[in-house]
Every structure is written in structure tokens, then in C-alpha cells.
């Protein structure tokens, strides 16, 4: 039987990937918007634009529309919310699990308890808890490498 914490870790990784993508799109929008902000005048060069008058804010709106930044942000936000719901549901399931390995995972990696506190919550000695934590680490590492 597969432990729930493995699925929880997978959901967590997927959620973080979506958050990272969301952040990248936001940064793209911020950089684009920064181009609209007033800049100091440079007097060391003669700047000739050939009579073309450009409005940086209009340029910003055109480029933003071309890249569909707002649409992409809306889509990734919805995906992120859905991923968060999945993650929360899996965490709830993980906390309700009857498997001791899942309980140890919750105590250590979600509640951040120290081993000396965990041993009072599970029917294992300290050495056994450390072995279980090593088993969890090893399994997660193997899964990550796949």
C-alpha cells in the first residue's frame, strides 16, 4: 500500500511549479510596466526619433495585449487555486491517515515537530522514529530523481 505522504509531496511539487510560473508571468508584467515609467533625460546624446511620437503607456498596453499577459495570469491563477484545493484535500487525508509513516511525516514535515516530541505521539522509540524519517527521506529522494 502506498503512503499518502508520497501523493501529498507530488501535489505540493505541482503546486509550487504553478506558483513559480505565476511569479514569472507577474515579473514579465512588472518589467513591461517599468518601461512606462518616466526616465531621466540624457543630455549626452542627441536623440532623434524621426518625428515619431510614441507613448510608452500605449506601447505597454499593445505589448501586454500581444503577449496576453492578463489572460495568462487569469488562467494560471485558476490553475493555482485548483492545485491548492487538491493539496489541502490531500493534507486533510494525510492528517487522518492511520499509517504511522504518514503520521510521522505530518509531525515532522508539516507541523515541524522535533523527534523528542514525536516519540511521545507515536508507539516507536527514538531510534525507530529516526529510521522512519530516513525511510521517508530516501523514498522522497528516489521519487524526485525519477
Short mmCIF file of C-alpha atoms in Angstrom, two decimals:
data_model
loop_
_atom_site.label_atom_id
_atom_site.label_comp_id
_atom_site.label_asym_id
_atom_site.label_seq_id
_atom_site.Cartn_x
_atom_site.Cartn_y
_atom_site.Cartn_z
CA UNK A 1 0.00 0.00 0.00
CA UNK A 2 1.35 3.39 -1.00
CA UNK A 3 1.64 6.00 1.70
CA UNK A 4 -0.41 9.15 1.36
CA UNK A 5 2.56 11.39 2.05
CA UNK A 6 4.04 10.44 -1.34
CA UNK A 7 0.98 11.72 -3.19
CA UNK A 8 0.95 14.80 -0.96
CA UNK A 9 4.56 15.53 -1.93
CA UNK A 10 3.68 15.18 -5.62
CA UNK A 11 0.74 17.58 -5.24
CA UNK A 12 2.96 20.01 -3.34
CA UNK A 13 5.61 19.94 -6.09
CA UNK A 14 2.94 20.59 -8.73
CA UNK A 15 1.51 23.46 -6.70
CA UNK A 16 4.95 25.05 -6.33
CA UNK A 17 5.58 24.71 -10.09
CA UNK A 18 2.37 26.61 -10.80
CA UNK A 19 3.29 29.28 -8.24
CA UNK A 20 6.68 29.67 -9.90
CA UNK A 21 5.06 30.08 -13.31
CA UNK A 22 2.62 32.63 -11.87
CA UNK A 23 5.56 34.56 -10.43
CA UNK A 24 7.39 34.51 -13.79
CA UNK A 25 4.36 35.96 -15.59
CA UNK A 26 3.99 38.65 -12.90
CA UNK A 27 7.67 39.56 -13.29
CA UNK A 28 7.20 39.80 -17.05
CA UNK A 29 4.28 42.19 -16.48
CA UNK A 30 6.28 44.24 -13.96
CA UNK A 31 9.26 44.60 -16.32
CA UNK A 32 6.96 45.63 -19.12
CA UNK A 33 5.22 48.17 -16.88
CA UNK A 34 8.56 49.54 -15.63
CA UNK A 35 9.25 50.65 -19.21
CA UNK A 36 6.30 53.06 -18.95
CA UNK A 37 7.76 54.90 -16.00
CA UNK A 38 9.41 58.28 -16.57
CA UNK A 39 13.15 58.23 -17.09
CA UNK A 40 15.66 60.97 -16.57
CA UNK A 41 16.70 62.97 -19.60
CA UNK A 42 20.07 62.13 -21.12
CA UNK A 43 21.84 65.18 -22.44
CA UNK A 44 24.97 63.40 -23.63
CA UNK A 45 23.32 62.09 -26.81
CA UNK A 46 21.24 63.69 -29.46
CA UNK A 47 18.05 61.69 -29.70
CA UNK A 48 16.19 61.94 -32.97
CA UNK A 49 13.06 59.89 -33.36
CA UNK A 50 12.26 60.96 -36.91
CA UNK A 51 9.15 62.84 -35.91
CA UNK A 52 7.53 59.72 -34.44
CA UNK A 53 5.88 60.43 -31.16
CA UNK A 54 5.48 57.35 -29.05
CA UNK A 55 3.58 56.98 -25.86
CA UNK A 56 5.24 54.44 -23.56
CA UNK A 57 1.96 53.57 -21.86
CA UNK A 58 0.27 52.84 -25.20
CA UNK A 59 3.27 50.71 -26.17
CA UNK A 60 2.92 48.89 -22.84
CA UNK A 61 -0.75 48.15 -23.50
CA UNK A 62 -0.04 46.92 -27.03
CA UNK A 63 2.78 44.61 -25.95
CA UNK A 64 0.77 43.38 -22.94
CA UNK A 65 -2.12 42.53 -25.25
CA UNK A 66 0.16 40.81 -27.77
CA UNK A 67 1.68 38.63 -25.07
CA UNK A 68 -1.77 38.10 -23.49
CA UNK A 69 -0.26 38.64 -20.05
CA UNK A 70 -3.54 39.29 -18.25
CA UNK A 71 -5.19 36.26 -19.84
CA UNK A 72 -2.24 34.06 -18.90
CA UNK A 73 -2.30 35.45 -15.34
CA UNK A 74 -6.01 34.72 -15.01
CA UNK A 75 -5.56 31.17 -16.30
CA UNK A 76 -2.59 30.40 -14.08
CA UNK A 77 -4.41 31.89 -11.08
CA UNK A 78 -7.32 29.49 -11.63
CA UNK A 79 -4.92 26.57 -12.02
CA UNK A 80 -3.10 27.64 -8.85
CA UNK A 81 -6.35 27.79 -6.88
CA UNK A 82 -7.30 24.32 -8.12
CA UNK A 83 -3.86 22.95 -7.21
CA UNK A 84 -4.20 24.50 -3.75
CA UNK A 85 -7.58 22.81 -3.25
CA UNK A 86 -6.08 19.45 -4.24
CA UNK A 87 -3.13 19.99 -1.92
CA UNK A 88 -5.37 20.97 1.01
CA UNK A 89 -7.63 17.95 0.45
CA UNK A 90 -4.61 15.63 0.33
CA UNK A 91 -3.19 17.22 3.50
CA UNK A 92 -6.51 16.61 5.25
CA UNK A 93 -6.45 12.98 4.09
CA UNK A 94 -2.83 12.69 5.20
CA UNK A 95 -3.63 14.01 8.68
CA UNK A 96 -6.47 11.46 9.00
CA UNK A 97 -4.30 8.56 7.85
CA UNK A 98 -3.94 5.58 10.19
CA UNK A 99 -0.47 4.73 8.82
CA UNK A 100 2.31 5.56 11.27
CA UNK A 101 4.67 6.60 8.50
CA UNK A 102 2.11 9.20 7.38
CA UNK A 103 1.67 10.40 10.95
CA UNK A 104 5.44 10.77 11.38
CA UNK A 105 5.62 12.67 8.09
CA UNK A 106 2.89 15.06 9.29
CA UNK A 107 4.56 15.62 12.66
CA UNK A 108 7.99 16.25 11.14
CA UNK A 109 7.36 17.98 7.82
CA UNK A 110 4.03 19.74 8.28
CA UNK A 111 3.93 20.50 11.98
CA UNK A 112 7.75 20.81 12.24
CA UNK A 113 7.97 18.87 15.50
CA UNK A 114 11.29 17.67 16.83
CA UNK A 115 11.92 13.95 17.20
CA UNK A 116 11.86 14.18 21.00
CA UNK A 117 8.26 15.43 20.75
CA UNK A 118 7.29 12.95 18.04
CA UNK A 119 8.29 9.95 20.17
CA UNK A 120 5.54 10.89 22.63
CA UNK A 121 2.94 10.81 19.86
CA UNK A 122 3.82 7.50 18.17
CA UNK A 123 4.42 3.98 19.50
CA UNK A 124 8.09 4.00 18.47
CA UNK A 125 11.36 4.54 20.25
CA UNK A 126 13.58 7.42 19.21
CA UNK A 127 15.83 5.22 17.04
CA UNK A 128 12.79 3.80 15.23
CA UNK A 129 11.47 7.30 14.53
CA UNK A 130 14.84 8.28 13.07
CA UNK A 131 14.75 5.17 10.87
CA UNK A 132 11.26 6.06 9.67
CA UNK A 133 12.39 9.61 8.89
CA UNK A 134 15.35 8.25 6.93
CA UNK A 135 12.98 5.95 5.05
CA UNK A 136 10.79 8.95 4.20
CA UNK A 137 13.80 10.99 3.03
CA UNK A 138 15.13 8.13 0.93
CA UNK A 139 11.76 7.46 -0.69
CA UNK A 140 11.23 11.16 -1.47
CA UNK A 141 14.72 11.43 -2.94
CA UNK A 142 14.15 8.36 -5.14
CA UNK A 143 10.83 9.77 -6.33
CA UNK A 144 12.39 13.16 -7.07
CA UNK A 145 15.12 11.58 -9.20
CA UNK A 146 12.61 9.75 -11.43
#
